[in-house]
Short mmCIF file of C-alpha atoms in Angstrom, two decimals:
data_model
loop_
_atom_site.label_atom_id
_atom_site.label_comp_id
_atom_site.label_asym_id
_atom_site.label_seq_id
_atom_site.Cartn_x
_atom_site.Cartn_y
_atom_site.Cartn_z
CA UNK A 257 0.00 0.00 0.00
CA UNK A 258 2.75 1.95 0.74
CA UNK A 259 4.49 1.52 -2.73
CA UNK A 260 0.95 2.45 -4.66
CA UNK A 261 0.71 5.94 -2.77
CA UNK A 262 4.80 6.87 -3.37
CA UNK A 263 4.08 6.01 -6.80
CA UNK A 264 0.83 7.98 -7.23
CA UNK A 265 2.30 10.99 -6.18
CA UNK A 266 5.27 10.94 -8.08
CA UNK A 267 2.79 10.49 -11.12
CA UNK A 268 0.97 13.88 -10.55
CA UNK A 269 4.28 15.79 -9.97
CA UNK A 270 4.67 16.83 -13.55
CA UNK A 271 0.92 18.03 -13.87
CA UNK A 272 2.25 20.36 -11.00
CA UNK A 273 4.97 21.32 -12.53
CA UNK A 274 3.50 22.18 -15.67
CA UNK A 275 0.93 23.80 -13.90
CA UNK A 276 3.27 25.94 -12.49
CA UNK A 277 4.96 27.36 -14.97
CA UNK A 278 1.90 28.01 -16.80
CA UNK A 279 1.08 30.34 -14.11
CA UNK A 280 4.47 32.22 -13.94
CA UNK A 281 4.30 32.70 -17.63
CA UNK A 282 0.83 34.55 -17.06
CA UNK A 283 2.62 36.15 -14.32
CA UNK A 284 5.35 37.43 -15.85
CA UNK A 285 3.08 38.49 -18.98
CA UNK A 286 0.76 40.64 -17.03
CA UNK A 287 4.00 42.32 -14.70
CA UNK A 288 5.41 43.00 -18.10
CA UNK A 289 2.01 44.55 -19.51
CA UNK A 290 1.82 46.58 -17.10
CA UNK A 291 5.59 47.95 -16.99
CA UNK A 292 5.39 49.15 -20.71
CA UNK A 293 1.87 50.50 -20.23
CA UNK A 294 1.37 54.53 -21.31
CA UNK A 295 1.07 56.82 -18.59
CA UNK A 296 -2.47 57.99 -17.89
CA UNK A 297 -2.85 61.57 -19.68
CA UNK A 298 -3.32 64.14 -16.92
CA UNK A 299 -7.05 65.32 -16.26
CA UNK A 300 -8.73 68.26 -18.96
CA UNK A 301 -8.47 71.52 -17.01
CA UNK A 302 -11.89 72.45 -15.24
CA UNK A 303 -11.92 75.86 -16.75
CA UNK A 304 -11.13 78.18 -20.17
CA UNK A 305 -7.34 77.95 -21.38
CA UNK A 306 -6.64 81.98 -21.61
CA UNK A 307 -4.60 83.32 -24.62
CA UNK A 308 -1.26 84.80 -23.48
CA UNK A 309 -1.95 88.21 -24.20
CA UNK A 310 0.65 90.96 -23.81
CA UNK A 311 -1.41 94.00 -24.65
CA UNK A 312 0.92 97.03 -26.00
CA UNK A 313 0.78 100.04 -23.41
CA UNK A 314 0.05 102.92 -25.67
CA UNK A 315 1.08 106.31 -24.65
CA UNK A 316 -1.51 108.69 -23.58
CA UNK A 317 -3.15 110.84 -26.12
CA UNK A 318 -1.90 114.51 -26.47
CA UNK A 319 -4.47 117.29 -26.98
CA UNK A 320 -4.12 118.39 -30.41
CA UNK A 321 -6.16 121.85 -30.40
CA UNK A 322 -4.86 123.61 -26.78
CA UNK A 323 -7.22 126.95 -27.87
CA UNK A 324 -10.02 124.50 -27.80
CA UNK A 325 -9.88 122.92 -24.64
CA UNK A 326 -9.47 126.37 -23.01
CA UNK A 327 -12.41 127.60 -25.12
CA UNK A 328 -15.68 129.14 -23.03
CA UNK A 329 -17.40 129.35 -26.79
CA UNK A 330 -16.87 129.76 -30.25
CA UNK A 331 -15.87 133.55 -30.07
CA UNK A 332 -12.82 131.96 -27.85
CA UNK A 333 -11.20 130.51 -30.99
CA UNK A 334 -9.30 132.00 -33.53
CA UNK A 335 -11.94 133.42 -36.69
CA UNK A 336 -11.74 132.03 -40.03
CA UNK A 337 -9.66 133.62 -42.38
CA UNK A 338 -11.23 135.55 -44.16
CA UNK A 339 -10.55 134.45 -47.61
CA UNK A 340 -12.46 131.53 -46.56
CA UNK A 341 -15.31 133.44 -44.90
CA UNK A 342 -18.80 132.02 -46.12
CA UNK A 343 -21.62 134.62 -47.37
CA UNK A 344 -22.96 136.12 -43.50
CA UNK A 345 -26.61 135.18 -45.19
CA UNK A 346 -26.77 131.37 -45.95
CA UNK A 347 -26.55 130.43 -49.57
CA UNK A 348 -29.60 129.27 -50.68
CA UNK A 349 -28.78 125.95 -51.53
CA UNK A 350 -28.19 123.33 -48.87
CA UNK A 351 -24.84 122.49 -47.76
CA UNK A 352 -25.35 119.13 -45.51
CA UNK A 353 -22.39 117.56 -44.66
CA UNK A 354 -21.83 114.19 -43.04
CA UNK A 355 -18.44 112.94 -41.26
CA UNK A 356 -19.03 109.30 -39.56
CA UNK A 357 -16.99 108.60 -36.98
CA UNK A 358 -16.17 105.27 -34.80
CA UNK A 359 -12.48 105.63 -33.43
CA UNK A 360 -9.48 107.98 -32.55
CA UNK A 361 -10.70 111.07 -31.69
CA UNK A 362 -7.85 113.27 -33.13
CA UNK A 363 -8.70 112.82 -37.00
CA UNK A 364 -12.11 113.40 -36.64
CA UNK A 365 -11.07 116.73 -34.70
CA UNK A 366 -9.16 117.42 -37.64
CA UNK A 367 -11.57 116.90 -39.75
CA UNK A 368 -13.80 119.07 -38.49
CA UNK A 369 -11.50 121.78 -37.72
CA UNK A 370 -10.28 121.45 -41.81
CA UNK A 371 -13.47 122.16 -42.65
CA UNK A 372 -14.38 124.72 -40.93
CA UNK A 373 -11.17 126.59 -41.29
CA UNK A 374 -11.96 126.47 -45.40
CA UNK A 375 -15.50 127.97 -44.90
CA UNK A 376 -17.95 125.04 -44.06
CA UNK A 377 -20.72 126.87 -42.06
CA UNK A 378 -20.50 124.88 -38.53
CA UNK A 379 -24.26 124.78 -38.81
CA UNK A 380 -24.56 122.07 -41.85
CA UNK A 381 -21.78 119.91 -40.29
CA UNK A 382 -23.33 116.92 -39.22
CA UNK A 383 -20.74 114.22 -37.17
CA UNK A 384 -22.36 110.90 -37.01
CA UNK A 385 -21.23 109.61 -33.74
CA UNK A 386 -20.93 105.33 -35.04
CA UNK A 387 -19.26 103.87 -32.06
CA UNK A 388 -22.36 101.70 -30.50
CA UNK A 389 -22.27 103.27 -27.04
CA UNK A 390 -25.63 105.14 -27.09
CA UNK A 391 -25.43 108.10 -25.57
CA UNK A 392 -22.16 107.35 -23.24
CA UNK A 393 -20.17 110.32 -25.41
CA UNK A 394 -22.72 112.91 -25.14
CA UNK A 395 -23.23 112.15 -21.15
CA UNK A 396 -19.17 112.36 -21.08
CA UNK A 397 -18.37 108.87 -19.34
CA UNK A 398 -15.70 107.78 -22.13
CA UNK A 399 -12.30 108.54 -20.89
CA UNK A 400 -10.05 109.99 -24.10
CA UNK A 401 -7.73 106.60 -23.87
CA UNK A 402 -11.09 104.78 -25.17
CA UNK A 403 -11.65 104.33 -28.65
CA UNK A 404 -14.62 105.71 -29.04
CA UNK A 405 -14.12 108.88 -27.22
CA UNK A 406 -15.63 111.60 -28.57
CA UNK A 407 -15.57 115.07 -27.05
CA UNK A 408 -19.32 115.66 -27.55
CA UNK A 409 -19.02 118.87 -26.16
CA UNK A 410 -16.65 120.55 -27.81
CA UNK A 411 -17.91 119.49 -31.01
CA UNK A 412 -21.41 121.66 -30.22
CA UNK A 413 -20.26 123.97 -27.43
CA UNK A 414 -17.19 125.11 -28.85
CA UNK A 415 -16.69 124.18 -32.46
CA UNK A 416 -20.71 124.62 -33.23
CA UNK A 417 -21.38 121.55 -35.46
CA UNK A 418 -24.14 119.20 -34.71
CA UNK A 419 -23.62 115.64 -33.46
CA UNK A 420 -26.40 113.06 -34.61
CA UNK A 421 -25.79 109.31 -32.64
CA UNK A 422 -26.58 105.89 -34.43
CA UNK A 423 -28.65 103.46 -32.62
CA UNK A 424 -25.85 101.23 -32.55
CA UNK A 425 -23.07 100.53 -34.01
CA UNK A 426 -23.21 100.36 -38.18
CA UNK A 427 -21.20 98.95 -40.74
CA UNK A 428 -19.74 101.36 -43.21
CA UNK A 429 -22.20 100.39 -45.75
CA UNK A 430 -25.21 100.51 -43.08
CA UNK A 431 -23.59 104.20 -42.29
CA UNK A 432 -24.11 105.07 -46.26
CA UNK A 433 -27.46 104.32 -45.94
CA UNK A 434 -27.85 105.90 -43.18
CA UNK A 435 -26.88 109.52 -44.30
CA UNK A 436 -29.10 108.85 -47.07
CA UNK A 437 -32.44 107.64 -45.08
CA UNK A 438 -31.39 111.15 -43.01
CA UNK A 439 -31.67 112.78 -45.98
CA UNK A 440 -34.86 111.97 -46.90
CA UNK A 441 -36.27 112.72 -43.87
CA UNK A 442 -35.21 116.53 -44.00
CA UNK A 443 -36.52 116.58 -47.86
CA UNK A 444 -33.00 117.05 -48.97
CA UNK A 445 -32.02 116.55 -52.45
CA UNK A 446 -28.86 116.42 -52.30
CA UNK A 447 -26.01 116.21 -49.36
CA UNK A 448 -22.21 115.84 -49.54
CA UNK A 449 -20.13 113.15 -46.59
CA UNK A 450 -17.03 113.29 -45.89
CA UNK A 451 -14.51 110.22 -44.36
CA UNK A 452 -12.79 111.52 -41.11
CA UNK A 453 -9.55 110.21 -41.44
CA UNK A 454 -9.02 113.50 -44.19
CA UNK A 455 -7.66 116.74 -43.90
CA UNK A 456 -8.99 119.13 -46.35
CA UNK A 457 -7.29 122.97 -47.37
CA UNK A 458 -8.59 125.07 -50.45
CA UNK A 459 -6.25 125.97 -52.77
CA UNK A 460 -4.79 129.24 -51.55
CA UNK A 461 -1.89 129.48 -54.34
CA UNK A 462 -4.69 129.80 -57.03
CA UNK A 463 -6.48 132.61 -58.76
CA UNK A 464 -9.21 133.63 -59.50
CA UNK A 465 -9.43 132.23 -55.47
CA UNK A 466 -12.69 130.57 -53.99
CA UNK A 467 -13.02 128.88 -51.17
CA UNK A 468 -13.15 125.14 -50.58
CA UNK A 469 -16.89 125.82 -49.42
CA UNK A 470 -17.57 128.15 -52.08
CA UNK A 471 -16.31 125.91 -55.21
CA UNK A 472 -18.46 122.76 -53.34
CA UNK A 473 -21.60 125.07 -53.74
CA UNK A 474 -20.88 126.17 -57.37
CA UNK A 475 -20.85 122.18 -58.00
CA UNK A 476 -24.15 122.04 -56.40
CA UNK A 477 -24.89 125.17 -58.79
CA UNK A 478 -23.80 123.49 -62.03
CA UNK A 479 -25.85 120.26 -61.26
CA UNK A 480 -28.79 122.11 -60.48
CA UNK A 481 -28.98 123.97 -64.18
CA UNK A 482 -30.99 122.33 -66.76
CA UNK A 483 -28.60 122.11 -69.44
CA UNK A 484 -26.08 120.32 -66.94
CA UNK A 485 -24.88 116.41 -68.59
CA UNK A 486 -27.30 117.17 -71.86
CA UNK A 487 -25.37 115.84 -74.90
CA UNK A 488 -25.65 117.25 -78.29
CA UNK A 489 -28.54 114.89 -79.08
CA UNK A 490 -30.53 116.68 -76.35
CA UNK A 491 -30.46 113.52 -74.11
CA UNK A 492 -30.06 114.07 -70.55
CA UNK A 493 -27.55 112.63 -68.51
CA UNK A 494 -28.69 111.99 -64.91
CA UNK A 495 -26.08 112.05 -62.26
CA UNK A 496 -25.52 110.07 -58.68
CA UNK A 497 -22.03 111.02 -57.24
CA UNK A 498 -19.59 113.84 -57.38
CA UNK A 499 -16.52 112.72 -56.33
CA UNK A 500 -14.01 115.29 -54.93
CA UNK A 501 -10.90 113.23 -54.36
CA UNK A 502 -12.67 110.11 -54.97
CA UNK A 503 -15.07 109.59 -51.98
CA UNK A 504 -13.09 111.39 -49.61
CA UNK A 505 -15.48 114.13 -50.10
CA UNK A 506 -18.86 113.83 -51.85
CA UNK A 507 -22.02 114.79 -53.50
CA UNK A 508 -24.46 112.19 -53.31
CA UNK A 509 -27.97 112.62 -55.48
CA UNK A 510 -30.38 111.24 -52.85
CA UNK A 511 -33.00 110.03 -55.92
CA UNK A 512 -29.96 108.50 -57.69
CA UNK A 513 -29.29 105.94 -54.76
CA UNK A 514 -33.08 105.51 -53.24
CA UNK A 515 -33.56 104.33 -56.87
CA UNK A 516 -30.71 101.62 -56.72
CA UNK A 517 -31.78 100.60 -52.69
CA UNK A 518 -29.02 102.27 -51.48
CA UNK A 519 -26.04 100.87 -50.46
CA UNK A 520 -25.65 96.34 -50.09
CA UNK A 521 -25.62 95.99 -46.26
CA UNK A 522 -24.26 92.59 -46.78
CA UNK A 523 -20.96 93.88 -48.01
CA UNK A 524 -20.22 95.66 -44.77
CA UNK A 525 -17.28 97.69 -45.69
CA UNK A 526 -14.19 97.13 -48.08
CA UNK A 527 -15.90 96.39 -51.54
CA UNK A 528 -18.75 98.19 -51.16
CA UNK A 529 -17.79 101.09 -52.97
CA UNK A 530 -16.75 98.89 -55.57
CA UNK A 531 -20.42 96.97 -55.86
CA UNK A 532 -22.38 100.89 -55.38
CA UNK A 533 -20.58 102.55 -58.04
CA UNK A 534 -20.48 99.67 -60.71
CA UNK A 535 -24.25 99.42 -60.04
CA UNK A 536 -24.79 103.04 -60.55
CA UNK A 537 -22.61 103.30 -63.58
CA UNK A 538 -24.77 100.06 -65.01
CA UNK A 539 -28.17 102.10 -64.22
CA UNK A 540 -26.14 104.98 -66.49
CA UNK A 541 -26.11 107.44 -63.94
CA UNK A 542 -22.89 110.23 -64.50
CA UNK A 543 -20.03 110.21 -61.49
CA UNK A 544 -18.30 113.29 -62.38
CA UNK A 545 -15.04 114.35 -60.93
CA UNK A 546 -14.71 118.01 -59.51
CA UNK A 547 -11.76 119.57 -57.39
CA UNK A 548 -12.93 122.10 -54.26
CA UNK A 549 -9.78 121.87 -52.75
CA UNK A 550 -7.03 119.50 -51.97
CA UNK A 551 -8.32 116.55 -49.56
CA UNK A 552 -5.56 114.44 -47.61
CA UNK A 553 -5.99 110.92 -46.64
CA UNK A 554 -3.89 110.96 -43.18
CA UNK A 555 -3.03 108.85 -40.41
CA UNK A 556 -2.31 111.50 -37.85
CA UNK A 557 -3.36 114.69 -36.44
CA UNK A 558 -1.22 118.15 -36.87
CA UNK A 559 0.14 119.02 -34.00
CA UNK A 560 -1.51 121.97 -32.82
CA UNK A 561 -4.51 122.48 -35.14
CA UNK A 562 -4.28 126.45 -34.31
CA UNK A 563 -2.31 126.51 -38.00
CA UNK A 564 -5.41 125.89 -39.86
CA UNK A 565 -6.66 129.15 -39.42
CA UNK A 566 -3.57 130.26 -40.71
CA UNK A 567 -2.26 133.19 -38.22
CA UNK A 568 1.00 134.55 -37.67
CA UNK A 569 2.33 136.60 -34.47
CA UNK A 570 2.29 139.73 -35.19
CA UNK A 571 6.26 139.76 -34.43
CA UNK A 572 7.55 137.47 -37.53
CA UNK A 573 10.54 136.42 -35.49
CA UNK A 574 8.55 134.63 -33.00
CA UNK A 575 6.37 132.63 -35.57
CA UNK A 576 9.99 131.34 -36.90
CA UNK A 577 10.37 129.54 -33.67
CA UNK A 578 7.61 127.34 -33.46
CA UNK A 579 7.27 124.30 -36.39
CA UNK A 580 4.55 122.77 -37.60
CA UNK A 581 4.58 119.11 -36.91
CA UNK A 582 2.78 116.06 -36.78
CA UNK A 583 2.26 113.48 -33.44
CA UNK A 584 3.31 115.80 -30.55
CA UNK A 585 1.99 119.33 -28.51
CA UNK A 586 4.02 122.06 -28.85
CA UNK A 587 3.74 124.16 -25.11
CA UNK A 588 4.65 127.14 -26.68
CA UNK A 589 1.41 128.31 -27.17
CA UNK A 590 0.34 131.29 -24.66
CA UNK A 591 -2.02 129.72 -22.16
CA UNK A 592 -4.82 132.09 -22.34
CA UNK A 593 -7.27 132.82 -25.79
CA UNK A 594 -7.46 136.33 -25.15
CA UNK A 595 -3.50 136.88 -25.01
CA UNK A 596 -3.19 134.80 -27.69
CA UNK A 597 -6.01 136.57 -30.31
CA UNK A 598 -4.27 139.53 -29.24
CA UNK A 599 -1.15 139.00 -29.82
CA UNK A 600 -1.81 136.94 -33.78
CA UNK A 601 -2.86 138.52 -36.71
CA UNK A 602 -4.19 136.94 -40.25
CA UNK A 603 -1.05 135.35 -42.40
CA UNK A 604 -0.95 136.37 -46.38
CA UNK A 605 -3.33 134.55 -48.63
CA UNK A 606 -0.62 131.63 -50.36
CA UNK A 607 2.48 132.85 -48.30
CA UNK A 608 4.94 130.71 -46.74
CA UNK A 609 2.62 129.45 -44.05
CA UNK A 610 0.66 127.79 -46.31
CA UNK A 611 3.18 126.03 -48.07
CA UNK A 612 4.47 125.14 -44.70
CA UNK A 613 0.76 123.49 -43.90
CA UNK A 614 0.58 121.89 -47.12
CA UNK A 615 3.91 120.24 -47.19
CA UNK A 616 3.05 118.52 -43.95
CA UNK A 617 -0.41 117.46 -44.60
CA UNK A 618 1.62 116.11 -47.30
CA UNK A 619 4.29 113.79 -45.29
CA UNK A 620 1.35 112.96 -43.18
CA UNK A 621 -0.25 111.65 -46.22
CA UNK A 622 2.93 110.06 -47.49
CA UNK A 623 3.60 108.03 -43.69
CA UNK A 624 -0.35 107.00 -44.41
CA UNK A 625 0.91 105.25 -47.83
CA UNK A 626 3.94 103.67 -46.47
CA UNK A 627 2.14 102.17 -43.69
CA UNK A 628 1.89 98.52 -44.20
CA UNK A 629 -1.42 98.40 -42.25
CA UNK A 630 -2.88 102.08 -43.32
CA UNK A 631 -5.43 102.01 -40.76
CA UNK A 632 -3.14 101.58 -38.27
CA UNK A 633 -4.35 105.21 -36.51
CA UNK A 634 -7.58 103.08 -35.70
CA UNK A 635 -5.02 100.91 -32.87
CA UNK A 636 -3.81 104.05 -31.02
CA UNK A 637 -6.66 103.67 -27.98
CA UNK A 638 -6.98 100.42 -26.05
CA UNK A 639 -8.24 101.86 -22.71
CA UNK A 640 -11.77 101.95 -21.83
CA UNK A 641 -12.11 98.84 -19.71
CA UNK A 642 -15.23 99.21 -17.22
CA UNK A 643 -16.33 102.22 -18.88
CA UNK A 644 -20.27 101.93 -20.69
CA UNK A 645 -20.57 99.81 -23.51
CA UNK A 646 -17.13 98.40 -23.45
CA UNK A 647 -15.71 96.68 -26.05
CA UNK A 648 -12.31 94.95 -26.04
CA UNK A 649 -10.43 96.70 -28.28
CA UNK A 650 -8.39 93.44 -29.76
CA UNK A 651 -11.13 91.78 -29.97
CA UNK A 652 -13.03 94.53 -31.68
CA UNK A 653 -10.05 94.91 -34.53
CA UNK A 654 -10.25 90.81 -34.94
CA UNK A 655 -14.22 91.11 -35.17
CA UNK A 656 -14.01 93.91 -37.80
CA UNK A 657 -10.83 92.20 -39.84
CA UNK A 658 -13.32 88.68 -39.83
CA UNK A 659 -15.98 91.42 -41.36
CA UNK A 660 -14.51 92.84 -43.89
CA UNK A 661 -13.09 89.35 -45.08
CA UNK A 662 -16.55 88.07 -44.87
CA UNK A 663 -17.87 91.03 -47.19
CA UNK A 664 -14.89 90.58 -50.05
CA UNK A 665 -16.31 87.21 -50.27
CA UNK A 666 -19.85 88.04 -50.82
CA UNK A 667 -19.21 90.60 -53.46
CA UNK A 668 -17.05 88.18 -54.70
CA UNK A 669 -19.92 85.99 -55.07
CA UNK A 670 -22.50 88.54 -56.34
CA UNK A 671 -21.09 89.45 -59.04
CA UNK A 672 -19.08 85.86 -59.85
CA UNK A 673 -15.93 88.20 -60.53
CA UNK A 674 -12.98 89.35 -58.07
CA UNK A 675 -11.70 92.36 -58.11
CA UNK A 676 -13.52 96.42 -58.21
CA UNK A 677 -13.57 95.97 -62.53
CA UNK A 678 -17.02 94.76 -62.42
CA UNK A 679 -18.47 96.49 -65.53
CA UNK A 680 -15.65 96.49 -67.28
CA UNK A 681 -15.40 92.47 -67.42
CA UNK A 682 -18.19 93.11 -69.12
CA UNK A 683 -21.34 92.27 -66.59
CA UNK A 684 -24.52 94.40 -66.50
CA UNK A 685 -27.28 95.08 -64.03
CA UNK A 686 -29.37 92.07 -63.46
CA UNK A 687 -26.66 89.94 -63.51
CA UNK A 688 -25.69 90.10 -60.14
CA UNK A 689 -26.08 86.90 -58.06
CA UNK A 690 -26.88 84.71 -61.79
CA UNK A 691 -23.38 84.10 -63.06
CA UNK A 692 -21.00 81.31 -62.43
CA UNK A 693 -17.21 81.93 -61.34
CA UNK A 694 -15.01 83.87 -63.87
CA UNK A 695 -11.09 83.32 -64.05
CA UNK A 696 -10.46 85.66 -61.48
CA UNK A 697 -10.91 82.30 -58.98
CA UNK A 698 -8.57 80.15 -60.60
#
């Protein structure tokens, strides 16, 4: 019995074994799995992931017009020349003029200042505040570093032009339309607009002289006669837009564009010209061409706009001293108006300090066109934050850049054709939205 039971377990021995190392083979496997195994990855964040922004400190904006902000009224600044004097009775046709603004402050002073200083009657000025933040401006709760400051009170208190607000904030096209549904509320006719980043300056070198505001009316007077675009045949030639300097200052036909719907509001800015005019040339409506003055496309602000209305101490020696420049205040100014009136007198008609003025609205043009980014004025205000209606400024330029991209494609797409050549490709009105893709999208 004894014998049998050695014998039977020496029999199982190698199903142990086996067993055995079946199991540390497992073993092993599984330790080994487990070894080479990829790390977990690390839990998702429980909040946003923020953009590393490093937001440019800008310097603080200088005041451009020191007269101005010491101003009580209107009599405190210096008077028009008086070459550029309008008629003391109104002329009787109407003079409205529109300047939109949205951002930096300093052209649009400029602007308005330009004008004025060639003989636009501060009453038909019309600045169309376009920033979106209701009536924050005229209720003085934007602080200067904001984009959308807009001195609402020096614009009707001191300078005397009129301020209308947009609801909210409008494309440029919208903006077009905009001017024109204004016009045809106060039965106008006619109006001219003007872009704000511009400096305008008649031509004082010239003779017979007018003003700048006296040669815009005599346009207005030469459209207004019956004979005016009749061809030998006797037909009639209607017209829609006088451009001065292309668009930077124009006379818009209000009939001409009600009849053509105004302005496309889907092409919010950059393009729009291109789709208006070609669409008004198509309906064979005249865009003449007409000079008033010269008109600057700038980037910047004079330095002291005082030089527009084109004074001179009344020692000469002490006018030598002081340069007209671009970007920076000049403290050399006597402090108060009164002193300062005094102590001035009216410069020559086409003497050396206008071809001082014109040769730097001039470089101020030039640094516009060498700008790589030529709206790069529009990036000089990032401040604002926690004032009404705030907007982040980087965000707003990203926003606007999206925009505008948006609207090239869609005229793109309307007319099946890139590029401003529209009619002369050869399509015609109707054929807008109804043609395929030309070569211009290979």
């Amino acid at each position: 019995m004894l014998t049998i039971s050695l014998r039977s377990r020496w029999a199982s021995l190698p199903f142990v074994l086996a067993l055995g190392a079946v199991t540390l083979y497992f073993l092993r496997l599984s330790i080994g799995h487990e070894a080479h195994e990829a790390p977990k990855p690390p839990d998702p964040p429980k909040g946003p992931i923020f953009k590393d922004i490093h937001r440019k400190v800008v310097p603080p904006l200088p005041e451009y017009f020191p007269l101005a902000a010491k101003a009580s009224s209107p009599a405190d600044l210096p008077p028009v020349p008086s070459w550029n004097r309008p008629p003391k009775e109104h002329v009787p046709e109407a003079t409205r003029l529109y300047i939109g603004f949205t951002r930096f402050w300093p052209l649009l002073q400029q602007a308005v200042v330009c004008y004025i200083a060639a003989g636009w009657p501060p009453e038909d000025i019309y600045v169309v505040e376009n920033t979106g933040t209701m009536d924050a401006n005229k209720r003085g709760l934007l602080t200067i570093q904001n984009p959308f400051y807009l001195d609402y009170h020096r614009l009707t208190a001191i300078l005397g032009v009129n301020v209308v607000t947009t609801p909210s904030l409008q494309t440029f096209a919208q903006l077009q339309n905009f001017y024109l549904f204004e016009a045809i509320n106060n039965n106008l006719t006619h109006y001219f607009w003007s872009h704000m980043d511009v400096a305008v300056h008649p031509h004082e070198d010239r003779e017979p002289f007018q003003s700048l505001y006296m040669k815009a009316v005599d346009v207005v007077r030469e459209t207004q006669k019956p004979d005016y675009l009749v061809d030998e045949s006797g037909h009639k030639k209607e017209w829609a837009i006088q451009f001065f300097a292309y668009d930077w200052l124009a006379l818009i036909n209000v009939k001409a564009f009600a009849d053509l719907g105004g302005w496309d509001t889907m092409i919010g800015y950059y393009g729009t010209d291109c789709d208006m005019y070609n669409r008004l040339s198509m309906n064979d409506y005249a865009s003449p061409v007409q000079d008033a003055g010269m008109v600057y496309d700038v980037t910047n602000s004079l330095e002291d706009l005082e030089v527009l209305y084109r004074r001179r101490p009344k020692k000469q020696e002490a006018r030598d001293t002081r340069d007209i420049k671009a970007g920076s205040y000049n403290s050399t100014i006597p402090s108060p108006n009164r002193a300062y009136l005094e102590s001035t007198e009216e410069d020559e008609k086409g003497a050396e300090g206008f071809k001082k003025l014109v040769a730097t609205l001039e470089q101020i043009q030039q640094d516009k066109r060498d700008d790589k980014f030529r709206n790069s004025w529009q990036l000089r205000q990032n401040g604002g934050e926690g004032e009404p209606y705030y907007y982040d400024p980087d965000g707003f330029e990203k926003a606007l850049q999206m925009t505008i991209d948006l609207g090239r494609q869609i005229i793109d797409e309307k007319w099946g054709h890139k590029g401003c050549d529209i009619e002369a490709v050869g399509l015609k009105k109707g054929n807008q939205w109804r043609v395929e893709h030309d070569s211009t999208f290979d």
